[in-house]
Amino acid sequence: EVQLVESGGGLVQPGGSLRLSCTASGLTVSSNYMSWVRQAPGKGLEWVSMIYSGGSTYHADSVKGRLTISRDNSKNTLYLQMSNLRAEDTAVYYCVSGYGNSLKWGQGTLVTVSS
Amino acid sequence: DIQMTQSPSTLSAYEGDRVTITCRASQNIDSWLAWYQQRPGKAPKLLIYKASSLESGVPSRFSGSGSGTEFTLTITSLQPDDYATYYCQQYNIYMWTFGQGTKVEIK
């Protein structure tokens, strides 16, 4: 059974940094495209970042230069390094993996940016 | 960016009703479309992938159709468990985009 478990969320001050992790079981992170999707309180879903199996990465314009996606193949773990955080980055962050023609989602981790 | 236009934004229906939600893409996405159900405080739950494939464990009253730019999610007989918000998502290219959501309410 595929499982994606996010961790690392919490309360951080504006301008601060945080690193989110997504540990996968039942699939190999390096063999699938992996993404981060976020949802601000009471809002819809927003794609944030993508990393392909070959290592190419892409980020939404709203986070470019501040949020960076990466992975550790030896730990089968996906990361989102978040820096220079703003109030508008407050959201639940979900880890999503391609899985054949389908998609698998984690349960999310909440990031709150507030002083 | 590929824009996803979902309609209606709110839908009121009785238990047992047939319900249809539409999603339109601003350009051709072949069949790379997913549908989700989301309840308050919970992660999105995948219902349909590749436009018409039913995710394992999802009741057969849910079905998806369409290709190219026009897509539909149908619930054949609405159950109490189905009152939730539904989203479509294109995953044709890496810049995934989502519809704005359809809230299904009790009539």
PDB file of N, CA, C and O in Angstrom, chain B residues 35-105:
ATOM      1  N   TRP B  35     -10.617  13.979 -10.461  1.00  0.00           N
ATOM      2  CA  TRP B  35     -11.681  14.555  -9.642  1.00  0.00           C
ATOM      3  C   TRP B  35     -11.457  14.154  -8.186  1.00  0.00           C
ATOM      4  O   TRP B  35     -11.109  13.004  -7.903  1.00  0.00           O
ATOM      5  N   TYR B  36     -11.695  15.096  -7.284  1.00  0.00           N
ATOM      6  CA  TYR B  36     -11.505  14.873  -5.849  1.00  0.00           C
ATOM      7  C   TYR B  36     -12.755  15.269  -5.082  1.00  0.00           C
ATOM      8  O   TYR B  36     -13.496  16.172  -5.482  1.00  0.00           O
ATOM      9  N   GLN B  37     -12.910  14.618  -3.956  1.00  0.00           N
ATOM     10  CA  GLN B  37     -13.898  14.993  -2.943  1.00  0.00           C
ATOM     11  C   GLN B  37     -13.125  15.460  -1.718  1.00  0.00           C
ATOM     12  O   GLN B  37     -12.157  14.818  -1.308  1.00  0.00           O
ATOM     13  N   GLN B  38     -13.566  16.564  -1.132  1.00  0.00           N
ATOM     14  CA  GLN B  38     -12.907  17.044   0.083  1.00  0.00           C
ATOM     15  C   GLN B  38     -13.938  17.427   1.124  1.00  0.00           C
ATOM     16  O   GLN B  38     -14.868  18.188   0.843  1.00  0.00           O
ATOM     17  N   ARG B  39     -13.761  16.893   2.306  1.00  0.00           N
ATOM     18  CA  ARG B  39     -14.578  17.261   3.449  1.00  0.00           C
ATOM     19  C   ARG B  39     -13.784  18.220   4.317  1.00  0.00           C
ATOM     20  O   ARG B  39     -12.549  18.222   4.291  1.00  0.00           O
ATOM     21  N   PRO B  40     -14.455  19.058   5.117  1.00  0.00           N
ATOM     22  CA  PRO B  40     -13.757  20.057   5.934  1.00  0.00           C
ATOM     23  C   PRO B  40     -12.692  19.434   6.831  1.00  0.00           C
ATOM     24  O   PRO B  40     -12.942  18.431   7.513  1.00  0.00           O
ATOM     25  N   GLY B  41     -11.508  20.012   6.796  1.00  0.00           N
ATOM     26  CA  GLY B  41     -10.411  19.553   7.642  1.00  0.00           C
ATOM     27  C   GLY B  41      -9.714  18.298   7.177  1.00  0.00           C
ATOM     28  O   GLY B  41      -8.814  17.796   7.866  1.00  0.00           O
ATOM     29  N   LYS B  42     -10.113  17.794   6.013  1.00  0.00           N
ATOM     30  CA  LYS B  42      -9.529  16.543   5.500  1.00  0.00           C
ATOM     31  C   LYS B  42      -8.782  16.789   4.201  1.00  0.00           C
ATOM     32  O   LYS B  42      -9.020  17.776   3.506  1.00  0.00           O
ATOM     33  N   ALA B  43      -7.889  15.859   3.867  1.00  0.00           N
ATOM     34  CA  ALA B  43      -7.171  15.926   2.591  1.00  0.00           C
ATOM     35  C   ALA B  43      -8.127  15.594   1.448  1.00  0.00           C
ATOM     36  O   ALA B  43      -9.111  14.868   1.641  1.00  0.00           O
ATOM     37  N   PRO B  44      -7.855  16.098   0.256  1.00  0.00           N
ATOM     38  CA  PRO B  44      -8.652  15.690  -0.910  1.00  0.00           C
ATOM     39  C   PRO B  44      -8.570  14.177  -1.103  1.00  0.00           C
ATOM     40  O   PRO B  44      -7.511  13.584  -0.928  1.00  0.00           O
ATOM     41  N   LYS B  45      -9.702  13.608  -1.466  1.00  0.00           N
ATOM     42  CA  LYS B  45      -9.777  12.168  -1.728  1.00  0.00           C
ATOM     43  C   LYS B  45      -9.963  11.963  -3.230  1.00  0.00           C
ATOM     44  O   LYS B  45     -10.914  12.477  -3.815  1.00  0.00           O
ATOM     45  N   LEU B  46      -9.057  11.222  -3.842  1.00  0.00           N
ATOM     46  CA  LEU B  46      -9.137  10.968  -5.279  1.00  0.00           C
ATOM     47  C   LEU B  46     -10.331  10.066  -5.586  1.00  0.00           C
ATOM     48  O   LEU B  46     -10.478   9.001  -4.991  1.00  0.00           O
ATOM     49  N   LEU B  47     -11.167  10.515  -6.512  1.00  0.00           N
ATOM     50  CA  LEU B  47     -12.320   9.724  -6.953  1.00  0.00           C
ATOM     51  C   LEU B  47     -12.072   9.106  -8.333  1.00  0.00           C
ATOM     52  O   LEU B  47     -12.311   7.921  -8.554  1.00  0.00           O
ATOM     53  N   ILE B  48     -11.632   9.951  -9.247  1.00  0.00           N
ATOM     54  CA  ILE B  48     -11.486   9.603 -10.662  1.00  0.00           C
ATOM     55  C   ILE B  48     -10.118  10.083 -11.142  1.00  0.00           C
ATOM     56  O   ILE B  48      -9.727  11.210 -10.826  1.00  0.00           O
ATOM     57  N   TYR B  49      -9.413   9.254 -11.899  1.00  0.00           N
ATOM     58  CA  TYR B  49      -8.177   9.693 -12.544  1.00  0.00           C
ATOM     59  C   TYR B  49      -8.245   9.341 -14.022  1.00  0.00           C
ATOM     60  O   TYR B  49      -9.078   8.526 -14.447  1.00  0.00           O
ATOM     61  N   LYS B  50      -7.394   9.976 -14.808  1.00  0.00           N
ATOM     62  CA  LYS B  50      -7.376   9.802 -16.263  1.00  0.00           C
ATOM     63  C   LYS B  50      -8.790   9.966 -16.833  1.00  0.00           C
ATOM     64  O   LYS B  50      -9.190   9.213 -17.713  1.00  0.00           O
ATOM     65  N   ALA B  51      -9.497  10.944 -16.298  1.00  0.00           N
ATOM     66  CA  ALA B  51     -10.819  11.396 -16.752  1.00  0.00           C
ATOM     67  C   ALA B  51     -11.964  10.435 -16.434  1.00  0.00           C
ATOM     68  O   ALA B  51     -13.062  10.886 -16.095  1.00  0.00           O
ATOM     69  N   SER B  52     -11.719   9.123 -16.512  1.00  0.00           N
ATOM     70  CA  SER B  52     -12.840   8.191 -16.380  1.00  0.00           C
ATOM     71  C   SER B  52     -12.520   6.930 -15.579  1.00  0.00           C
ATOM     72  O   SER B  52     -13.378   6.052 -15.467  1.00  0.00           O
ATOM     73  N   SER B  53     -11.303   6.824 -15.050  1.00  0.00           N
ATOM     74  CA  SER B  53     -10.928   5.635 -14.273  1.00  0.00           C
ATOM     75  C   SER B  53     -11.291   5.819 -12.810  1.00  0.00           C
ATOM     76  O   SER B  53     -10.878   6.798 -12.184  1.00  0.00           O
ATOM     77  N   LEU B  54     -12.042   4.870 -12.284  1.00  0.00           N
ATOM     78  CA  LEU B  54     -12.499   4.942 -10.896  1.00  0.00           C
ATOM     79  C   LEU B  54     -11.377   4.473  -9.971  1.00  0.00           C
ATOM     80  O   LEU B  54     -10.849   3.370 -10.130  1.00  0.00           O
ATOM     81  N   GLU B  55     -11.030   5.311  -9.000  1.00  0.00           N
ATOM     82  CA  GLU B  55     -10.003   4.929  -8.021  1.00  0.00           C
ATOM     83  C   GLU B  55     -10.507   3.752  -7.193  1.00  0.00           C
ATOM     84  O   GLU B  55     -11.707   3.649  -6.892  1.00  0.00           O
ATOM     85  N   SER B  56      -9.595   2.868  -6.845  1.00  0.00           N
ATOM     86  CA  SER B  56      -9.934   1.701  -6.045  1.00  0.00           C
ATOM     87  C   SER B  56     -10.626   2.107  -4.741  1.00  0.00           C
ATOM     88  O   SER B  56     -10.179   3.024  -4.046  1.00  0.00           O
ATOM     89  N   GLY B  57     -11.740   1.427  -4.440  1.00  0.00           N
ATOM     90  CA  GLY B  57     -12.452   1.680  -3.197  1.00  0.00           C
ATOM     91  C   GLY B  57     -13.526   2.758  -3.288  1.00  0.00           C
ATOM     92  O   GLY B  57     -14.297   2.950  -2.346  1.00  0.00           O
ATOM     93  N   VAL B  58     -13.579   3.460  -4.415  1.00  0.00           N
ATOM     94  CA  VAL B  58     -14.582   4.524  -4.594  1.00  0.00           C
ATOM     95  C   VAL B  58     -15.887   3.905  -5.108  1.00  0.00           C
ATOM     96  O   VAL B  58     -15.854   3.098  -6.037  1.00  0.00           O
ATOM     97  N   PRO B  59     -17.029   4.272  -4.518  1.00  0.00           N
ATOM     98  CA  PRO B  59     -18.305   3.669  -4.945  1.00  0.00           C
ATOM     99  C   PRO B  59     -18.593   3.900  -6.427  1.00  0.00           C
ATOM    100  O   PRO B  59     -18.248   4.950  -6.988  1.00  0.00           O
ATOM    101  N   SER B  60     -19.251   2.944  -7.036  1.00  0.00           N
ATOM    102  CA  SER B  60     -19.510   2.986  -8.477  1.00  0.00           C
ATOM    103  C   SER B  60     -20.556   4.039  -8.864  1.00  0.00           C
ATOM    104  O   SER B  60     -20.781   4.263 -10.058  1.00  0.00           O
ATOM    105  N   ARG B  61     -21.195   4.691  -7.897  1.00  0.00           N
ATOM    106  CA  ARG B  61     -22.137   5.769  -8.238  1.00  0.00           C
ATOM    107  C   ARG B  61     -21.389   7.008  -8.768  1.00  0.00           C
ATOM    108  O   ARG B  61     -22.001   7.907  -9.333  1.00  0.00           O
ATOM    109  N   PHE B  62     -20.066   7.034  -8.559  1.00  0.00           N
ATOM    110  CA  PHE B  62     -19.244   8.117  -9.103  1.00  0.00           C
ATOM    111  C   PHE B  62     -18.713   7.678 -10.470  1.00  0.00           C
ATOM    112  O   PHE B  62     -18.219   6.562 -10.630  1.00  0.00           O
ATOM    113  N   SER B  63     -18.809   8.580 -11.446  1.00  0.00           N
ATOM    114  CA  SER B  63     -18.223   8.300 -12.749  1.00  0.00           C
ATOM    115  C   SER B  63     -17.736   9.592 -13.383  1.00  0.00           C
ATOM    116  O   SER B  63     -18.235  10.685 -13.079  1.00  0.00           O
ATOM    117  N   GLY B  64     -16.735   9.457 -14.248  1.00  0.00           N
ATOM    118  CA  GLY B  64     -16.188  10.607 -14.948  1.00  0.00           C
ATOM    119  C   GLY B  64     -16.180  10.360 -16.439  1.00  0.00           C
ATOM    120  O   GLY B  64     -16.080   9.213 -16.891  1.00  0.00           O
ATOM    121  N   SER B  65     -16.295  11.442 -17.207  1.00  0.00           N
ATOM    122  CA  SER B  65     -16.261  11.318 -18.659  1.00  0.00           C
ATOM    123  C   SER B  65     -15.633  12.568 -19.252  1.00  0.00           C
ATOM    124  O   SER B  65     -15.461  13.583 -18.568  1.00  0.00           O
ATOM    125  N   GLY B  66     -15.312  12.463 -20.544  1.00  0.00           N
ATOM    126  CA  GLY B  66     -14.768  13.603 -21.265  1.00  0.00           C
ATOM    127  C   GLY B  66     -13.335  13.402 -21.697  1.00  0.00           C
ATOM    128  O   GLY B  66     -12.648  12.476 -21.240  1.00  0.00           O
ATOM    129  N   SER B  67     -12.886  14.284 -22.574  1.00  0.00           N
ATOM    130  CA  SER B  67     -11.492  14.322 -23.012  1.00  0.00           C
ATOM    131  C   SER B  67     -11.280  15.638 -23.747  1.00  0.00           C
ATOM    132  O   SER B  67     -12.253  16.277 -24.180  1.00  0.00           O
ATOM    133  N   GLY B  68     -10.018  16.014 -23.874  1.00  0.00           N
ATOM    134  CA  GLY B  68      -9.735  17.275 -24.551  1.00  0.00           C
ATOM    135  C   GLY B  68      -9.903  18.466 -23.625  1.00  0.00           C
ATOM    136  O   GLY B  68      -8.993  18.776 -22.848  1.00  0.00           O
ATOM    137  N   THR B  69     -11.053  19.120 -23.683  1.00  0.00           N
ATOM    138  CA  THR B  69     -11.285  20.308 -22.862  1.00  0.00           C
ATOM    139  C   THR B  69     -12.559  20.251 -22.019  1.00  0.00           C
ATOM    140  O   THR B  69     -12.763  21.122 -21.177  1.00  0.00           O
ATOM    141  N   GLU B  70     -13.411  19.273 -22.243  1.00  0.00           N
ATOM    142  CA  GLU B  70     -14.690  19.208 -21.530  1.00  0.00           C
ATOM    143  C   GLU B  70     -14.799  17.917 -20.741  1.00  0.00           C
ATOM    144  O   GLU B  70     -14.668  16.821 -21.309  1.00  0.00           O
ATOM    145  N   PHE B  71     -15.099  18.056 -19.438  1.00  0.00           N
ATOM    146  CA  PHE B  71     -15.128  16.902 -18.550  1.00  0.00           C
ATOM    147  C   PHE B  71     -16.323  16.988 -17.605  1.00  0.00           C
ATOM    148  O   PHE B  71     -16.780  18.085 -17.277  1.00  0.00           O
ATOM    149  N   THR B  72     -16.774  15.814 -17.175  1.00  0.00           N
ATOM    150  CA  THR B  72     -17.936  15.754 -16.304  1.00  0.00           C
ATOM    151  C   THR B  72     -17.738  14.723 -15.209  1.00  0.00           C
ATOM    152  O   THR B  72     -17.209  13.633 -15.462  1.00  0.00           O
ATOM    153  N   LEU B  73     -18.148  15.099 -13.996  1.00  0.00           N
ATOM    154  CA  LEU B  73     -18.247  14.151 -12.876  1.00  0.00           C
ATOM    155  C   LEU B  73     -19.735  13.950 -12.602  1.00  0.00           C
ATOM    156  O   LEU B  73     -20.479  14.933 -12.460  1.00  0.00           O
ATOM    157  N   THR B  74     -20.159  12.709 -12.536  1.00  0.00           N
ATOM    158  CA  THR B  74     -21.555  12.389 -12.272  1.00  0.00           C
ATOM    159  C   THR B  74     -21.665  11.517 -11.029  1.00  0.00           C
ATOM    160  O   THR B  74     -20.883  10.568 -10.855  1.00  0.00           O
ATOM    161  N   ILE B  75     -22.609  11.866 -10.166  1.00  0.00           N
ATOM    162  CA  ILE B  75     -22.974  11.025  -9.024  1.00  0.00           C
ATOM    163  C   ILE B  75     -24.398  10.569  -9.307  1.00  0.00           C
ATOM    164  O   ILE B  75     -25.312  11.407  -9.406  1.00  0.00           O
ATOM    165  N   THR B  76     -24.606   9.270  -9.476  1.00  0.00           N
ATOM    166  CA  THR B  76     -25.894   8.800  -9.982  1.00  0.00           C
ATOM    167  C   THR B  76     -27.005   8.857  -8.940  1.00  0.00           C
ATOM    168  O   THR B  76     -28.155   9.104  -9.282  1.00  0.00           O
ATOM    169  N   SER B  77     -26.687   8.644  -7.680  1.00  0.00           N
ATOM    170  CA  SER B  77     -27.713   8.689  -6.626  1.00  0.00           C
ATOM    171  C   SER B  77     -27.052   9.243  -5.367  1.00  0.00           C
ATOM    172  O   SER B  77     -26.369   8.515  -4.641  1.00  0.00           O
ATOM    173  N   LEU B  78     -27.264  10.523  -5.115  1.00  0.00           N
ATOM    174  CA  LEU B  78     -26.538  11.222  -4.048  1.00  0.00           C
ATOM    175  C   LEU B  78     -26.833  10.613  -2.679  1.00  0.00           C
ATOM    176  O   LEU B  78     -28.002  10.384  -2.324  1.00  0.00           O
ATOM    177  N   GLN B  79     -25.771  10.330  -1.955  1.00  0.00           N
ATOM    178  CA  GLN B  79     -25.881   9.750  -0.619  1.00  0.00           C
ATOM    179  C   GLN B  79     -25.462  10.783   0.435  1.00  0.00           C
ATOM    180  O   GLN B  79     -24.748  11.742   0.123  1.00  0.00           O
ATOM    181  N   PRO B  80     -25.880  10.589   1.698  1.00  0.00           N
ATOM    182  CA  PRO B  80     -25.520  11.563   2.756  1.00  0.00           C
ATOM    183  C   PRO B  80     -24.020  11.809   2.858  1.00  0.00           C
ATOM    184  O   PRO B  80     -23.595  12.927   3.162  1.00  0.00           O
ATOM    185  N   ASP B  81     -23.248  10.775   2.563  1.00  0.00           N
ATOM    186  CA  ASP B  81     -21.781  10.869   2.625  1.00  0.00           C
ATOM    187  C   ASP B  81     -21.191  11.759   1.539  1.00  0.00           C
ATOM    188  O   ASP B  81     -20.007  12.120   1.599  1.00  0.00           O
ATOM    189  N   ASP B  82     -21.997  12.086   0.518  1.00  0.00           N
ATOM    190  CA  ASP B  82     -21.490  12.773  -0.670  1.00  0.00           C
ATOM    191  C   ASP B  82     -21.542  14.290  -0.547  1.00  0.00           C
ATOM    192  O   ASP B  82     -21.056  14.999  -1.440  1.00  0.00           O
ATOM    193  N   TYR B  83     -22.139  14.801   0.521  1.00  0.00           N
ATOM    194  CA  TYR B  83     -22.202  16.251   0.702  1.00  0.00           C
ATOM    195  C   TYR B  83     -20.806  16.722   1.105  1.00  0.00           C
ATOM    196  O   TYR B  83     -20.320  16.444   2.208  1.00  0.00           O
ATOM    197  N   ALA B  84     -20.166  17.430   0.171  1.00  0.00           N
ATOM    198  CA  ALA B  84     -18.758  17.799   0.306  1.00  0.00           C
ATOM    199  C   ALA B  84     -18.428  18.789  -0.813  1.00  0.00           C
ATOM    200  O   ALA B  84     -19.313  19.195  -1.571  1.00  0.00           O
ATOM    201  N   THR B  85     -17.150  19.166  -0.907  1.00  0.00           N
ATOM    202  CA  THR B  85     -16.682  20.006  -1.999  1.00  0.00           C
ATOM    203  C   THR B  85     -15.889  19.141  -2.974  1.00  0.00           C
ATOM    204  O   THR B  85     -15.100  18.284  -2.553  1.00  0.00           O
ATOM    205  N   TYR B  86     -16.116  19.374  -4.265  1.00  0.00           N
ATOM    206  CA  TYR B  86     -15.471  18.584  -5.312  1.00  0.00           C
ATOM    207  C   TYR B  86     -14.588  19.492  -6.166  1.00  0.00           C
ATOM    208  O   TYR B  86     -14.965  20.619  -6.485  1.00  0.00           O
ATOM    209  N   TYR B  87     -13.411  18.980  -6.501  1.00  0.00           N
ATOM    210  CA  TYR B  87     -12.451  19.714  -7.327  1.00  0.00           C
ATOM    211  C   TYR B  87     -12.044  18.880  -8.538  1.00  0.00           C
ATOM    212  O   TYR B  87     -11.864  17.660  -8.416  1.00  0.00           O
ATOM    213  N   CYS B  88     -11.844  19.557  -9.667  1.00  0.00           N
ATOM    214  CA  CYS B  88     -11.172  18.910 -10.785  1.00  0.00           C
ATOM    215  C   CYS B  88      -9.729  19.407 -10.819  1.00  0.00           C
ATOM    216  O   CYS B  88      -9.411  20.461 -10.266  1.00  0.00           O
ATOM    217  N   GLN B  89      -8.860  18.634 -11.458  1.00  0.00           N
ATOM    218  CA  GLN B  89      -7.450  18.971 -11.558  1.00  0.00           C
ATOM    219  C   GLN B  89      -6.898  18.467 -12.880  1.00  0.00           C
ATOM    220  O   GLN B  89      -7.127  17.314 -13.240  1.00  0.00           O
ATOM    221  N   GLN B  90      -6.171  19.339 -13.596  1.00  0.00           N
ATOM    222  CA  GLN B  90      -5.464  18.852 -14.776  1.00  0.00           C
ATOM    223  C   GLN B  90      -4.028  18.530 -14.373  1.00  0.00           C
ATOM    224  O   GLN B  90      -3.400  19.279 -13.629  1.00  0.00           O
ATOM    225  N   TYR B  91      -3.540  17.370 -14.862  1.00  0.00           N
ATOM    226  CA  TYR B  91      -2.146  17.016 -14.604  1.00  0.00           C
ATOM    227  C   TYR B  91      -1.465  16.624 -15.916  1.00  0.00           C
ATOM    228  O   TYR B  91      -0.652  15.717 -15.978  1.00  0.00           O
ATOM    229  N   ASN B  92      -1.820  17.368 -16.951  1.00  0.00           N
ATOM    230  CA  ASN B  92      -1.230  17.150 -18.260  1.00  0.00           C
ATOM    231  C   ASN B  92       0.217  17.614 -18.306  1.00  0.00           C
ATOM    232  O   ASN B  92       1.066  16.977 -18.926  1.00  0.00           O
ATOM    233  N   ILE B  93       0.487  18.734 -17.672  1.00  0.00           N
ATOM    234  CA  ILE B  93       1.850  19.259 -17.583  1.00  0.00           C
ATOM    235  C   ILE B  93       2.142  19.589 -16.139  1.00  0.00           C
ATOM    236  O   ILE B  93       1.247  19.588 -15.299  1.00  0.00           O
ATOM    237  N   TYR B  94       3.412  19.918 -15.856  1.00  0.00           N
ATOM    238  CA  TYR B  94       3.840  20.049 -14.471  1.00  0.00           C
ATOM    239  C   TYR B  94       3.133  21.164 -13.724  1.00  0.00           C
ATOM    240  O   TYR B  94       2.972  21.095 -12.522  1.00  0.00           O
ATOM    241  N   MET B  95       2.672  22.209 -14.413  1.00  0.00           N
ATOM    242  CA  MET B  95       1.985  23.309 -13.714  1.00  0.00           C
ATOM    243  C   MET B  95       0.528  22.921 -13.526  1.00  0.00           C
ATOM    244  O   MET B  95      -0.360  23.424 -14.198  1.00  0.00           O
ATOM    245  N   TRP B  96       0.337  21.988 -12.579  1.00  0.00           N
ATOM    246  CA  TRP B  96      -1.014  21.519 -12.324  1.00  0.00           C
ATOM    247  C   TRP B  96      -1.924  22.698 -11.977  1.00  0.00           C
ATOM    248  O   TRP B  96      -1.507  23.648 -11.315  1.00  0.00           O
ATOM    249  N   THR B  97      -3.174  22.603 -12.413  1.00  0.00           N
ATOM    250  CA  THR B  97      -4.161  23.603 -12.020  1.00  0.00           C
ATOM    251  C   THR B  97      -5.458  22.912 -11.632  1.00  0.00           C
ATOM    252  O   THR B  97      -5.749  21.807 -12.111  1.00  0.00           O
ATOM    253  N   PHE B  98      -6.186  23.586 -10.756  1.00  0.00           N
ATOM    254  CA  PHE B  98      -7.396  23.037 -10.169  1.00  0.00           C
ATOM    255  C   PHE B  98      -8.594  23.926 -10.495  1.00  0.00           C
ATOM    256  O   PHE B  98      -8.448  25.147 -10.642  1.00  0.00           O
ATOM    257  N   GLY B  99      -9.757  23.309 -10.559  1.00  0.00           N
ATOM    258  CA  GLY B  99     -10.983  24.087 -10.607  1.00  0.00           C
ATOM    259  C   GLY B  99     -11.191  24.767  -9.261  1.00  0.00           C
ATOM    260  O   GLY B  99     -10.546  24.421  -8.267  1.00  0.00           O
ATOM    261  N   GLN B 100     -12.107  25.709  -9.225  1.00  0.00           N
ATOM    262  CA  GLN B 100     -12.317  26.494  -8.006  1.00  0.00           C
ATOM    263  C   GLN B 100     -13.166  25.764  -6.983  1.00  0.00           C
ATOM    264  O   GLN B 100     -13.319  26.235  -5.854  1.00  0.00           O
ATOM    265  N   GLY B 101     -13.722  24.603  -7.378  1.00  0.00           N
ATOM    266  CA  GLY B 101     -14.489  23.790  -6.429  1.00  0.00           C
ATOM    267  C   GLY B 101     -15.990  23.915  -6.613  1.00  0.00           C
ATOM    268  O   GLY B 101     -16.489  24.966  -7.021  1.00  0.00           O
ATOM    269  N   THR B 102     -16.685  22.843  -6.298  1.00  0.00           N
ATOM    270  CA  THR B 102     -18.152  22.811  -6.298  1.00  0.00           C
ATOM    271  C   THR B 102     -18.604  22.262  -4.960  1.00  0.00           C
ATOM    272  O   THR B 102     -18.259  21.129  -4.599  1.00  0.00           O
ATOM    273  N   LYS B 103     -19.338  23.083  -4.222  1.00  0.00           N
ATOM    274  CA  LYS B 103     -19.849  22.642  -2.924  1.00  0.00           C
ATOM    275  C   LYS B 103     -21.218  22.022  -3.132  1.00  0.00           C
ATOM    276  O   LYS B 103     -22.135  22.680  -3.648  1.00  0.00           O
ATOM    277  N   VAL B 104     -21.361  20.757  -2.753  1.00  0.00           N
ATOM    278  CA  VAL B 104     -22.643  20.055  -2.874  1.00  0.00           C
ATOM    279  C   VAL B 104     -23.334  20.106  -1.517  1.00  0.00           C
ATOM    280  O   VAL B 104     -22.810  19.571  -0.520  1.00  0.00           O
ATOM    281  N   GLU B 105     -24.492  20.745  -1.493  1.00  0.00           N
ATOM    282  CA  GLU B 105     -25.218  20.968  -0.253  1.00  0.00           C
ATOM    283  C   GLU B 105     -26.539  20.205  -0.230  1.00  0.00           C
ATOM    284  O   GLU B 105     -27.083  19.845  -1.285  1.00  0.00           O
TER     285      GLU B 105
END
